[in-house]
Amino acid sequence: MLTVSGEWARHLRPQGRRQFWSVERMTAQQAVLAEARDELVASTEDVPRRAADGKSADDWPQARNPA
């Protein structure tokens, strides 16, 4: 039986560490997904404005690829 607080801390430390890093990884992943979703929404908001200009997406100059 574990009665001393140090023994409890040593016993629970690995479980707490796994839980902490699991939450940290999920939080980082959620932040990346939210940022990608925001960028996607921002890029699709441009479409109606382009249509109002009378130009299609194909009429816009292509980005240069230096590679």
Short mmCIF file of N, CA and C in Angstrom, two decimals:
data_model
loop_
_atom_site.label_atom_id
_atom_site.label_comp_id
_atom_site.label_asym_id
_atom_site.label_seq_id
_atom_site.Cartn_x
_atom_site.Cartn_y
_atom_site.Cartn_z
N MET A 1 0.85 -1.18 0.00
CA MET A 1 0.00 0.00 0.00
C MET A 1 0.89 1.24 0.00
N LEU A 2 0.55 2.19 -0.87
CA LEU A 2 1.31 3.43 -0.96
C LEU A 2 0.71 4.44 0.00
N THR A 3 1.49 4.86 0.97
CA THR A 3 0.96 5.78 1.97
C THR A 3 1.66 7.11 1.99
N VAL A 4 2.88 7.16 1.56
CA VAL A 4 3.65 8.40 1.60
C VAL A 4 3.40 9.18 0.30
N SER A 5 3.24 10.48 0.41
CA SER A 5 2.90 11.28 -0.77
C SER A 5 3.96 11.16 -1.86
N GLY A 6 5.22 11.04 -1.50
CA GLY A 6 6.28 10.87 -2.49
C GLY A 6 6.10 9.59 -3.28
N GLU A 7 5.66 8.54 -2.61
CA GLU A 7 5.42 7.28 -3.31
C GLU A 7 4.26 7.44 -4.29
N TRP A 8 3.22 8.15 -3.87
CA TRP A 8 2.09 8.39 -4.77
C TRP A 8 2.55 9.21 -5.97
N ALA A 9 3.34 10.23 -5.73
CA ALA A 9 3.81 11.08 -6.82
C ALA A 9 4.64 10.27 -7.81
N ARG A 10 5.51 9.42 -7.29
CA ARG A 10 6.35 8.60 -8.16
C ARG A 10 5.48 7.60 -8.94
N HIS A 11 4.45 7.09 -8.29
CA HIS A 11 3.57 6.12 -8.93
C HIS A 11 2.72 6.78 -10.03
N LEU A 12 2.25 7.98 -9.80
CA LEU A 12 1.35 8.64 -10.75
C LEU A 12 2.07 9.49 -11.79
N ARG A 13 3.34 9.77 -11.59
CA ARG A 13 4.07 10.67 -12.49
C ARG A 13 4.03 10.21 -13.96
N PRO A 14 4.31 8.94 -14.27
CA PRO A 14 4.27 8.54 -15.69
C PRO A 14 2.90 8.74 -16.32
N GLN A 15 1.84 8.44 -15.60
CA GLN A 15 0.49 8.61 -16.13
C GLN A 15 0.21 10.10 -16.38
N GLY A 16 0.58 10.94 -15.44
CA GLY A 16 0.37 12.38 -15.60
C GLY A 16 1.16 12.94 -16.76
N ARG A 17 2.38 12.46 -16.94
CA ARG A 17 3.23 12.92 -18.04
C ARG A 17 2.60 12.55 -19.39
N ARG A 18 2.12 11.32 -19.50
CA ARG A 18 1.48 10.90 -20.75
C ARG A 18 0.24 11.74 -21.04
N GLN A 19 -0.55 11.97 -20.02
CA GLN A 19 -1.77 12.75 -20.21
C GLN A 19 -1.44 14.19 -20.60
N PHE A 20 -0.45 14.78 -19.95
CA PHE A 20 -0.06 16.16 -20.24
C PHE A 20 0.38 16.30 -21.70
N TRP A 21 1.29 15.44 -22.15
CA TRP A 21 1.81 15.56 -23.50
C TRP A 21 0.77 15.20 -24.54
N SER A 22 -0.13 14.31 -24.20
CA SER A 22 -1.22 13.98 -25.12
C SER A 22 -2.08 15.21 -25.37
N VAL A 23 -2.42 15.91 -24.31
CA VAL A 23 -3.23 17.13 -24.44
C VAL A 23 -2.45 18.21 -25.19
N GLU A 24 -1.15 18.33 -24.92
CA GLU A 24 -0.33 19.32 -25.62
C GLU A 24 -0.31 19.04 -27.12
N ARG A 25 -0.14 17.78 -27.50
CA ARG A 25 -0.11 17.45 -28.93
C ARG A 25 -1.46 17.73 -29.58
N MET A 26 -2.53 17.38 -28.91
CA MET A 26 -3.87 17.62 -29.47
C MET A 26 -4.13 19.11 -29.63
N THR A 27 -3.71 19.91 -28.65
CA THR A 27 -3.92 21.36 -28.71
C THR A 27 -3.16 21.96 -29.89
N ALA A 28 -1.92 21.54 -30.07
CA ALA A 28 -1.13 22.05 -31.19
C ALA A 28 -1.76 21.64 -32.52
N GLN A 29 -2.21 20.41 -32.61
CA GLN A 29 -2.83 19.93 -33.84
C GLN A 29 -4.13 20.70 -34.13
N GLN A 30 -4.92 20.95 -33.10
CA GLN A 30 -6.16 21.70 -33.29
C GLN A 30 -5.88 23.13 -33.74
N ALA A 31 -4.81 23.73 -33.21
CA ALA A 31 -4.45 25.09 -33.62
C ALA A 31 -4.06 25.13 -35.09
N VAL A 32 -3.28 24.14 -35.53
CA VAL A 32 -2.88 24.08 -36.94
C VAL A 32 -4.09 23.89 -37.84
N LEU A 33 -4.99 22.99 -37.45
CA LEU A 33 -6.19 22.76 -38.26
C LEU A 33 -7.08 23.99 -38.32
N ALA A 34 -7.21 24.71 -37.20
CA ALA A 34 -8.03 25.92 -37.18
C ALA A 34 -7.42 27.00 -38.08
N GLU A 35 -6.09 27.12 -38.06
CA GLU A 35 -5.42 28.11 -38.90
C GLU A 35 -5.60 27.76 -40.38
N ALA A 36 -5.48 26.49 -40.71
CA ALA A 36 -5.67 26.06 -42.10
C ALA A 36 -7.11 26.31 -42.54
N ARG A 37 -8.06 26.07 -41.65
CA ARG A 37 -9.46 26.29 -41.97
C ARG A 37 -9.72 27.78 -42.20
N ASP A 38 -9.11 28.64 -41.37
CA ASP A 38 -9.28 30.09 -41.53
C ASP A 38 -8.69 30.56 -42.86
N GLU A 39 -7.53 30.01 -43.25
CA GLU A 39 -6.93 30.40 -44.52
C GLU A 39 -7.79 29.94 -45.69
N LEU A 40 -8.38 28.77 -45.57
CA LEU A 40 -9.25 28.26 -46.63
C LEU A 40 -10.47 29.16 -46.78
N VAL A 41 -11.06 29.57 -45.68
CA VAL A 41 -12.23 30.45 -45.72
C VAL A 41 -11.84 31.79 -46.33
N ALA A 42 -10.69 32.32 -45.95
CA ALA A 42 -10.25 33.61 -46.49
C ALA A 42 -10.03 33.52 -47.99
N SER A 43 -9.49 32.41 -48.47
CA SER A 43 -9.24 32.29 -49.90
C SER A 43 -10.52 32.10 -50.69
N THR A 44 -11.53 31.47 -50.10
CA THR A 44 -12.79 31.28 -50.82
C THR A 44 -13.68 32.52 -50.76
N GLU A 45 -13.43 33.44 -49.84
CA GLU A 45 -14.20 34.68 -49.77
C GLU A 45 -13.88 35.58 -50.95
N ASP A 46 -12.74 35.37 -51.59
CA ASP A 46 -12.32 36.15 -52.74
C ASP A 46 -13.13 35.84 -53.99
N VAL A 47 -13.69 34.66 -54.08
CA VAL A 47 -14.35 34.19 -55.30
C VAL A 47 -15.51 35.10 -55.72
N PRO A 48 -16.46 35.47 -54.84
CA PRO A 48 -17.56 36.35 -55.29
C PRO A 48 -17.06 37.71 -55.78
N ARG A 49 -16.04 38.23 -55.14
CA ARG A 49 -15.50 39.53 -55.56
C ARG A 49 -14.91 39.42 -56.96
N ARG A 50 -14.22 38.33 -57.22
CA ARG A 50 -13.65 38.12 -58.55
C ARG A 50 -14.76 38.00 -59.59
N ALA A 51 -15.83 37.29 -59.24
CA ALA A 51 -16.95 37.12 -60.16
C ALA A 51 -17.60 38.47 -60.46
N ALA A 52 -17.66 39.35 -59.48
CA ALA A 52 -18.25 40.68 -59.68
C ALA A 52 -17.40 41.52 -60.61
N ASP A 53 -16.10 41.25 -60.66
CA ASP A 53 -15.21 41.98 -61.55
C ASP A 53 -15.37 41.54 -63.00
N GLY A 54 -16.08 40.44 -63.22
CA GLY A 54 -16.25 39.93 -64.57
C GLY A 54 -15.10 39.08 -65.04
N LYS A 55 -14.21 38.74 -64.16
CA LYS A 55 -13.07 37.91 -64.54
C LYS A 55 -13.23 36.53 -63.93
N SER A 56 -12.80 35.55 -64.65
CA SER A 56 -12.83 34.21 -64.08
C SER A 56 -11.51 33.97 -63.34
N ALA A 57 -11.47 32.91 -62.62
CA ALA A 57 -10.25 32.58 -61.88
C ALA A 57 -9.11 32.31 -62.84
N ASP A 58 -9.42 31.88 -64.08
CA ASP A 58 -8.37 31.58 -65.05
C ASP A 58 -7.75 32.85 -65.62
N ASP A 59 -8.45 33.98 -65.53
CA ASP A 59 -7.93 35.24 -66.06
C ASP A 59 -6.90 35.89 -65.14
N TRP A 60 -6.86 35.46 -63.91
CA TRP A 60 -5.93 36.07 -62.96
C TRP A 60 -4.52 35.59 -63.25
N PRO A 61 -3.52 36.45 -63.07
CA PRO A 61 -2.14 36.03 -63.35
C PRO A 61 -1.72 34.90 -62.40
N GLN A 62 -1.02 33.98 -62.96
CA GLN A 62 -0.55 32.85 -62.17
C GLN A 62 0.65 33.27 -61.33
N ALA A 63 0.79 32.65 -60.17
CA ALA A 63 1.94 32.92 -59.32
C ALA A 63 3.17 32.31 -59.96
N ARG A 64 4.26 33.01 -59.85
CA ARG A 64 5.50 32.49 -60.42
C ARG A 64 6.09 31.45 -59.48
N ASN A 65 6.58 30.41 -60.06
CA ASN A 65 7.22 29.36 -59.28
C ASN A 65 8.71 29.40 -59.57
N PRO A 66 9.52 29.91 -58.63
CA PRO A 66 10.95 30.07 -58.90
C PRO A 66 11.71 28.74 -58.97
N ALA A 67 11.09 27.66 -58.57
CA ALA A 67 11.81 26.39 -58.54
C ALA A 67 11.97 25.77 -59.89
#
